[in-house]
mmCIF file of C-alpha atoms in Angstrom:
data_model
loop_
_atom_site.group_PDB
_atom_site.id
_atom_site.type_symbol
_atom_site.label_atom_id
_atom_site.label_comp_id
_atom_site.label_asym_id
_atom_site.label_seq_id
_atom_site.Cartn_x
_atom_site.Cartn_y
_atom_site.Cartn_z
ATOM 1 C CA MET A 66 -18.702 38.732 28.240
ATOM 2 C CA ARG A 67 -15.310 37.290 29.204
ATOM 3 C CA PHE A 68 -16.189 33.991 27.508
ATOM 4 C CA LEU A 69 -17.340 35.869 24.412
ATOM 5 C CA TYR A 70 -13.963 37.590 24.150
ATOM 6 C CA LEU A 71 -12.192 34.273 24.690
ATOM 7 C CA GLY A 72 -14.258 32.691 21.926
ATOM 8 C CA ILE A 73 -13.460 35.526 19.550
ATOM 9 C CA LEU A 74 -9.759 35.296 20.402
ATOM 10 C CA LEU A 75 -9.686 31.530 19.775
ATOM 11 C CA ALA A 76 -11.500 31.985 16.473
ATOM 12 C CA VAL A 77 -8.968 34.613 15.386
ATOM 13 C CA PHE A 78 -5.995 32.428 16.296
ATOM 14 C CA GLY A 79 -7.659 29.472 14.603
ATOM 15 C CA SER A 80 -8.139 31.458 11.419
ATOM 16 C CA LEU A 81 -4.557 32.682 11.518
ATOM 17 C CA GLY A 82 -3.339 29.120 12.009
ATOM 18 C CA TYR A 83 -5.380 27.886 9.067
ATOM 19 C CA VAL A 84 -4.039 30.670 6.860
ATOM 20 C CA ALA A 85 -0.499 29.872 8.012
ATOM 21 C CA LEU A 86 -0.984 26.238 6.965
ATOM 22 C CA THR A 87 -2.754 26.824 3.663
ATOM 23 C CA GLY A 88 -1.179 30.034 2.445
ATOM 24 C CA PRO A 89 1.369 29.954 -0.396
ATOM 25 C CA GLU A 90 4.125 31.190 1.920
ATOM 26 C CA THR A 91 3.663 28.554 4.622
ATOM 27 C CA PRO A 92 7.042 27.295 5.902
ATOM 28 C CA LEU A 93 5.592 23.885 6.779
ATOM 29 C CA PRO A 94 6.626 21.103 4.332
ATOM 30 C CA ASP A 95 3.700 19.357 2.651
ATOM 31 C CA ALA A 96 4.530 16.041 4.320
ATOM 32 C CA TRP A 97 4.046 17.696 7.732
ATOM 33 C CA ASN A 98 1.044 19.779 6.734
ATOM 34 C CA PRO A 99 -2.302 18.207 7.722
ATOM 35 C CA THR A 100 -4.133 20.259 5.092
ATOM 36 C CA LYS A 101 -2.084 18.730 2.257
ATOM 37 C CA PRO A 102 -3.140 15.387 0.748
ATOM 38 C CA LEU A 103 -1.046 12.231 0.662
ATOM 39 C CA HIS A 104 1.822 12.165 -1.811
ATOM 40 C CA VAL A 105 3.469 8.765 -2.227
ATOM 41 C CA THR A 106 7.036 10.045 -2.467
ATOM 42 C CA HIS A 107 6.927 12.513 0.418
ATOM 43 C CA GLU A 108 9.025 11.692 3.455
ATOM 44 C CA TYR A 109 7.466 9.499 6.117
ATOM 45 C CA THR A 110 6.138 11.583 9.024
ATOM 46 C CA PRO A 111 3.744 11.032 11.946
ATOM 47 C CA LEU A 112 0.981 12.239 9.575
ATOM 48 C CA THR A 113 1.652 9.738 6.776
ATOM 49 C CA GLN A 114 -0.535 6.881 7.995
ATOM 50 C CA TRP A 115 -3.339 9.312 8.829
ATOM 51 C CA LYS A 116 -3.157 10.799 5.338
ATOM 52 C CA LEU A 117 -3.099 7.297 3.857
ATOM 53 C CA THR A 118 -6.238 6.321 5.768
ATOM 54 C CA ARG A 119 -8.043 9.413 4.518
ATOM 55 C CA ALA A 120 -7.044 8.627 0.927
ATOM 56 C CA LEU A 121 -8.105 4.992 1.236
ATOM 57 C CA ASN A 122 -11.559 6.029 2.448
ATOM 58 C CA ASP A 123 -12.361 8.338 -0.455
ATOM 59 C CA ARG A 124 -12.489 7.311 -4.132
ATOM 60 C CA GLN A 125 -11.221 10.580 -5.606
ATOM 61 C CA ALA A 126 -8.573 11.069 -2.924
ATOM 62 C CA CYS A 127 -7.320 7.532 -3.539
ATOM 63 C CA LEU A 128 -7.023 8.093 -7.282
ATOM 64 C CA ALA A 129 -5.301 11.442 -6.740
ATOM 65 C CA ALA A 130 -2.776 9.993 -4.290
ATOM 66 C CA LEU A 131 -2.118 7.015 -6.541
ATOM 67 C CA GLY A 132 -1.304 9.382 -9.371
ATOM 68 C CA THR A 133 1.662 10.718 -7.362
ATOM 69 C CA GLY A 134 3.448 7.365 -7.251
ATOM 70 C CA ALA A 135 2.126 4.916 -9.827
ATOM 71 C CA GLN A 136 1.207 4.464 -13.471
ATOM 72 C CA ILE A 137 -2.477 3.662 -13.732
ATOM 73 C CA THR A 138 -5.431 3.743 -16.033
ATOM 74 C CA SER A 139 -8.666 4.526 -14.234
ATOM 75 C CA LEU A 140 -11.389 2.109 -15.358
ATOM 76 C CA PRO A 141 -15.138 1.849 -14.779
ATOM 77 C CA ASP A 142 -16.184 -0.227 -11.802
ATOM 78 C CA PHE A 143 -16.346 -3.942 -12.537
ATOM 79 C CA GLY A 144 -18.996 -6.192 -11.079
ATOM 80 C CA ALA A 145 -19.426 -9.874 -11.887
ATOM 81 C CA SER A 146 -21.714 -10.456 -8.901
ATOM 82 C CA ALA A 147 -22.435 -9.166 -5.417
ATOM 83 C CA GLN A 148 -19.443 -11.179 -4.184
ATOM 84 C CA CYS A 149 -17.029 -10.560 -7.048
ATOM 85 C CA HIS A 150 -16.209 -7.018 -8.130
ATOM 86 C CA ILE A 151 -13.525 -4.319 -8.371
ATOM 87 C CA LYS A 152 -14.626 -0.917 -7.055
ATOM 88 C CA PRO A 153 -12.996 1.489 -7.769
ATOM 89 C CA GLN A 154 -11.060 -0.234 -10.540
ATOM 90 C CA VAL A 155 -7.651 0.761 -11.908
ATOM 91 C CA ARG A 156 -5.229 -0.928 -14.256
ATOM 92 C CA LEU A 157 -1.833 -0.765 -12.571
ATOM 93 C CA SER A 158 1.328 -0.988 -14.675
ATOM 94 C CA ALA A 159 4.005 0.503 -12.408
ATOM 95 C CA VAL A 160 4.588 1.613 -8.840
ATOM 96 C CA GLY A 161 7.372 4.120 -8.320
ATOM 97 C CA GLN A 162 10.522 2.887 -10.052
ATOM 98 C CA SER A 163 9.128 -0.613 -10.534
ATOM 99 C CA SER A 164 7.171 -1.829 -13.515
ATOM 100 C CA LEU A 165 4.861 -4.832 -13.321
ATOM 101 C CA ASN A 166 2.671 -6.809 -15.658
ATOM 102 C CA PRO A 167 -0.487 -4.700 -15.911
ATOM 103 C CA VAL A 168 -3.051 -5.854 -13.387
ATOM 104 C CA ASN A 169 -6.617 -4.798 -12.711
ATOM 105 C CA THR A 170 -7.116 -4.111 -9.036
ATOM 106 C CA ARG A 171 -8.780 -1.792 -6.529
ATOM 107 C CA CYS A 172 -7.389 1.696 -6.101
ATOM 108 C CA GLN A 173 -6.802 0.960 -2.416
ATOM 109 C CA THR A 174 -4.699 -2.137 -3.115
ATOM 110 C CA ALA A 175 -2.681 -0.236 -5.718
ATOM 111 C CA LEU A 176 -2.088 2.709 -3.374
ATOM 112 C CA ARG A 177 -0.790 0.435 -0.640
ATOM 113 C CA MET A 178 1.500 -1.166 -3.248
ATOM 114 C CA ALA A 179 2.861 2.244 -4.242
ATOM 115 C CA MET A 180 3.574 3.208 -0.627
ATOM 116 C CA TRP A 181 5.282 -0.145 0.013
ATOM 117 C CA GLU A 182 7.437 0.145 -3.108
ATOM 118 C CA HIS A 183 8.706 3.623 -2.281
ATOM 119 C CA HIS A 184 9.080 3.356 1.494
ATOM 120 C CA GLY A 185 9.850 -0.351 1.874
ATOM 121 C CA ILE A 186 11.061 -2.217 -1.204
ATOM 122 C CA GLN A 187 13.519 0.311 -2.619
ATOM 123 C CA PRO A 188 15.256 1.142 0.694
ATOM 124 C CA ALA A 189 15.594 -2.581 1.471
ATOM 125 C CA ALA A 190 17.030 -3.323 -1.969
ATOM 126 C CA GLN A 191 19.656 -0.611 -1.604
ATOM 127 C CA ALA A 192 20.528 -1.675 1.941
ATOM 128 C CA HIS A 193 20.866 -5.408 1.273
ATOM 129 C CA LEU A 194 21.623 -5.703 -2.441
ATOM 130 C CA GLY A 195 23.144 -2.365 -3.437
ATOM 131 C CA ALA A 196 20.730 -1.950 -6.351
ATOM 132 C CA ALA A 197 17.253 -0.698 -7.122
ATOM 133 C CA VAL A 198 14.277 -2.885 -7.907
ATOM 134 C CA GLY A 199 13.117 -2.365 -11.479
ATOM 135 C CA ARG A 200 10.227 -4.805 -11.624
ATOM 136 C CA VAL A 201 7.801 -6.423 -9.183
ATOM 137 C CA ALA A 202 6.592 -9.878 -10.221
ATOM 138 C CA HIS A 203 3.083 -10.909 -9.221
ATOM 139 C CA PHE A 204 0.557 -13.696 -9.791
ATOM 140 C CA SER A 205 -2.731 -11.833 -9.660
ATOM 141 C CA SER A 206 -5.042 -9.517 -7.763
ATOM 142 C CA TYR A 207 -8.649 -10.196 -8.785
ATOM 143 C CA SER A 208 -9.935 -13.754 -8.756
ATOM 144 C CA CYS A 209 -13.552 -14.692 -8.092
ATOM 145 C CA ARG A 210 -12.949 -17.630 -5.775
ATOM 146 C CA ALA A 211 -13.240 -18.899 -2.227
ATOM 147 C CA ILE A 212 -10.433 -18.920 0.338
ATOM 148 C CA ARG A 213 -8.000 -21.798 -0.022
ATOM 149 C CA THR A 214 -6.452 -23.599 2.935
ATOM 150 C CA PRO A 215 -3.959 -26.484 3.174
ATOM 151 C CA LYS A 216 -6.995 -28.700 3.810
ATOM 152 C CA GLY A 217 -8.874 -27.489 0.735
ATOM 153 C CA SER A 218 -11.258 -24.720 -0.304
ATOM 154 C CA THR A 219 -13.744 -23.078 2.049
ATOM 155 C CA THR A 220 -17.142 -21.459 1.534
ATOM 156 C CA ARG A 221 -15.863 -18.024 2.510
ATOM 157 C CA MET A 222 -14.918 -15.750 -0.387
ATOM 158 C CA SER A 223 -11.306 -14.696 -0.780
ATOM 159 C CA THR A 224 -10.334 -11.030 -0.637
ATOM 160 C CA HIS A 225 -9.094 -11.610 -4.193
ATOM 161 C CA ALA A 226 -12.776 -11.729 -5.184
ATOM 162 C CA THR A 227 -12.922 -7.963 -4.601
ATOM 163 C CA ALA A 228 -9.304 -7.243 -5.625
ATOM 164 C CA ASP A 229 -8.518 -6.309 -2.043
ATOM 165 C CA ALA A 230 -5.329 -8.383 -2.270
ATOM 166 C CA ILE A 231 -2.415 -8.982 -4.593
ATOM 167 C CA ASP A 232 0.082 -11.861 -4.663
ATOM 168 C CA VAL A 233 3.720 -10.822 -5.191
ATOM 169 C CA SER A 234 6.102 -13.585 -6.252
ATOM 170 C CA GLY A 235 9.455 -11.833 -6.605
ATOM 171 C CA PHE A 236 11.548 -8.922 -7.790
ATOM 172 C CA ILE A 237 13.882 -8.103 -10.673
ATOM 173 C CA LEU A 238 16.697 -5.664 -9.952
ATOM 174 C CA ASP A 239 17.893 -2.955 -12.301
ATOM 175 C CA ASP A 240 21.106 -4.944 -12.828
ATOM 176 C CA GLY A 241 19.150 -7.971 -14.034
ATOM 177 C CA ARG A 242 19.264 -10.120 -10.908
ATOM 178 C CA GLU A 243 16.033 -12.039 -10.325
ATOM 179 C CA ILE A 244 14.754 -12.792 -6.842
ATOM 180 C CA SER A 245 12.077 -15.421 -6.363
ATOM 181 C CA LEU A 246 10.306 -16.127 -3.093
ATOM 182 C CA LYS A 247 10.058 -19.812 -3.924
ATOM 183 C CA ARG A 248 13.789 -20.137 -4.591
ATOM 184 C CA ASP A 249 15.317 -17.466 -2.386
ATOM 185 C CA TRP A 250 13.245 -17.288 0.807
ATOM 186 C CA ASN A 251 15.660 -19.794 2.331
ATOM 187 C CA GLY A 252 18.505 -19.052 -0.071
ATOM 188 C CA ASP A 253 21.705 -17.106 0.548
ATOM 189 C CA ALA A 254 21.734 -14.970 3.666
ATOM 190 C CA THR A 255 21.761 -11.587 1.910
ATOM 191 C CA THR A 256 18.838 -12.282 -0.401
ATOM 192 C CA ALA A 257 16.853 -13.974 2.357
ATOM 193 C CA ALA A 258 17.423 -10.939 4.590
ATOM 194 C CA PHE A 259 16.148 -8.669 1.812
ATOM 195 C CA LEU A 260 12.977 -10.729 1.396
ATOM 196 C CA ARG A 261 12.283 -10.704 5.123
ATOM 197 C CA ASP A 262 12.890 -6.979 5.263
ATOM 198 C CA VAL A 263 10.402 -6.287 2.463
ATOM 199 C CA ARG A 264 7.934 -8.677 4.127
ATOM 200 C CA ASP A 265 8.234 -6.759 7.389
ATOM 201 C CA SER A 266 7.815 -3.423 5.622
ATOM 202 C CA ALA A 267 4.735 -4.756 3.812
ATOM 203 C CA CYS A 268 3.216 -5.272 7.248
ATOM 204 C CA GLU A 269 3.409 -1.497 7.752
ATOM 205 C CA TRP A 270 1.459 -0.755 4.574
ATOM 206 C CA PHE A 271 -1.017 -3.642 4.297
ATOM 207 C CA ARG A 272 -3.575 -4.855 6.821
ATOM 208 C CA VAL A 273 -2.652 -8.500 6.158
ATOM 209 C CA THR A 274 0.707 -9.803 4.961
ATOM 210 C CA LEU A 275 1.240 -13.545 4.522
ATOM 211 C CA SER A 276 4.641 -14.950 3.522
ATOM 212 C CA PRO A 277 6.237 -18.406 3.169
ATOM 213 C CA ASP A 278 6.438 -18.430 6.980
ATOM 214 C CA TYR A 279 2.620 -18.640 7.118
ATOM 215 C CA ASN A 280 1.899 -21.952 5.357
ATOM 216 C CA THR A 281 2.787 -24.048 2.306
ATOM 217 C CA LEU A 282 0.196 -22.304 0.131
ATOM 218 C CA HIS A 283 2.285 -19.135 0.420
ATOM 219 C CA ALA A 284 5.657 -20.764 -0.217
ATOM 220 C CA ASP A 285 6.063 -18.856 -3.480
ATOM 221 C CA HIS A 286 4.472 -15.466 -2.819
ATOM 222 C CA PHE A 287 3.465 -12.688 -0.458
ATOM 223 C CA HIS A 288 -0.281 -12.314 -0.029
ATOM 224 C CA LEU A 289 -0.778 -8.575 0.531
ATOM 225 C CA GLN A 290 -4.227 -7.440 1.611
ATOM 226 C CA HIS A 291 -5.879 -4.042 1.883
ATOM 227 C CA THR A 292 -8.513 -5.191 4.414
ATOM 228 C CA GLY A 293 -8.088 -7.145 7.639
ATOM 229 C CA TRP A 294 -7.016 -6.916 11.257
ATOM 230 C CA GLY A 295 -3.258 -6.572 11.149
ATOM 231 C CA LEU A 296 -2.016 -10.124 10.567
ATOM 232 C CA CYS A 297 1.708 -10.235 9.710
ATOM 233 C CA ARG A 298 3.249 -13.662 9.161
#
């Protein structure tokens, strides 16, 4: 009987806790509330990466989260073959304050881009350059091809074949200054520090980040990848 009472008591407290979290009068900010979905512009908390993972693993949650920090058009899934496809597919034209040439990519890749822009790129631009980024320059996301290496192509398909990656080549500031990885990675100290800062922050939001420090094939861009095992170079 004692255990029955204990079970009832725990159930009551659990219900009260749930109501306290989900009720309209809850004092807990959404960014700290585990029952609230990811919002790109909310402050970074210990729950942010957990919320991001949940959004990345669910099509509708990904699209909903992306809508809080990007300009997209949701498109039907694209499939050229079993190896080359974009699922779920979006057309991305802006992340946060930054426009970009519209690019078809996976929702997951776009969501990671939006998180990086808000929590990484913009703070770094203000800290190092005293201005906001107004445009992110890129080469592509989807490309049905094999992985390239300095020694030539391989037989293994690139993550670009499923739009799980995007190649970012530079940034244009609101004041008109243009920053190019190819030109500025080893340029003046301030701009180089900015580029390394945004590279390091990309490592927090993408599973693979490859920069000019990785090899000559990446001398002019960041390769940013949704899938992978945590490589940051």
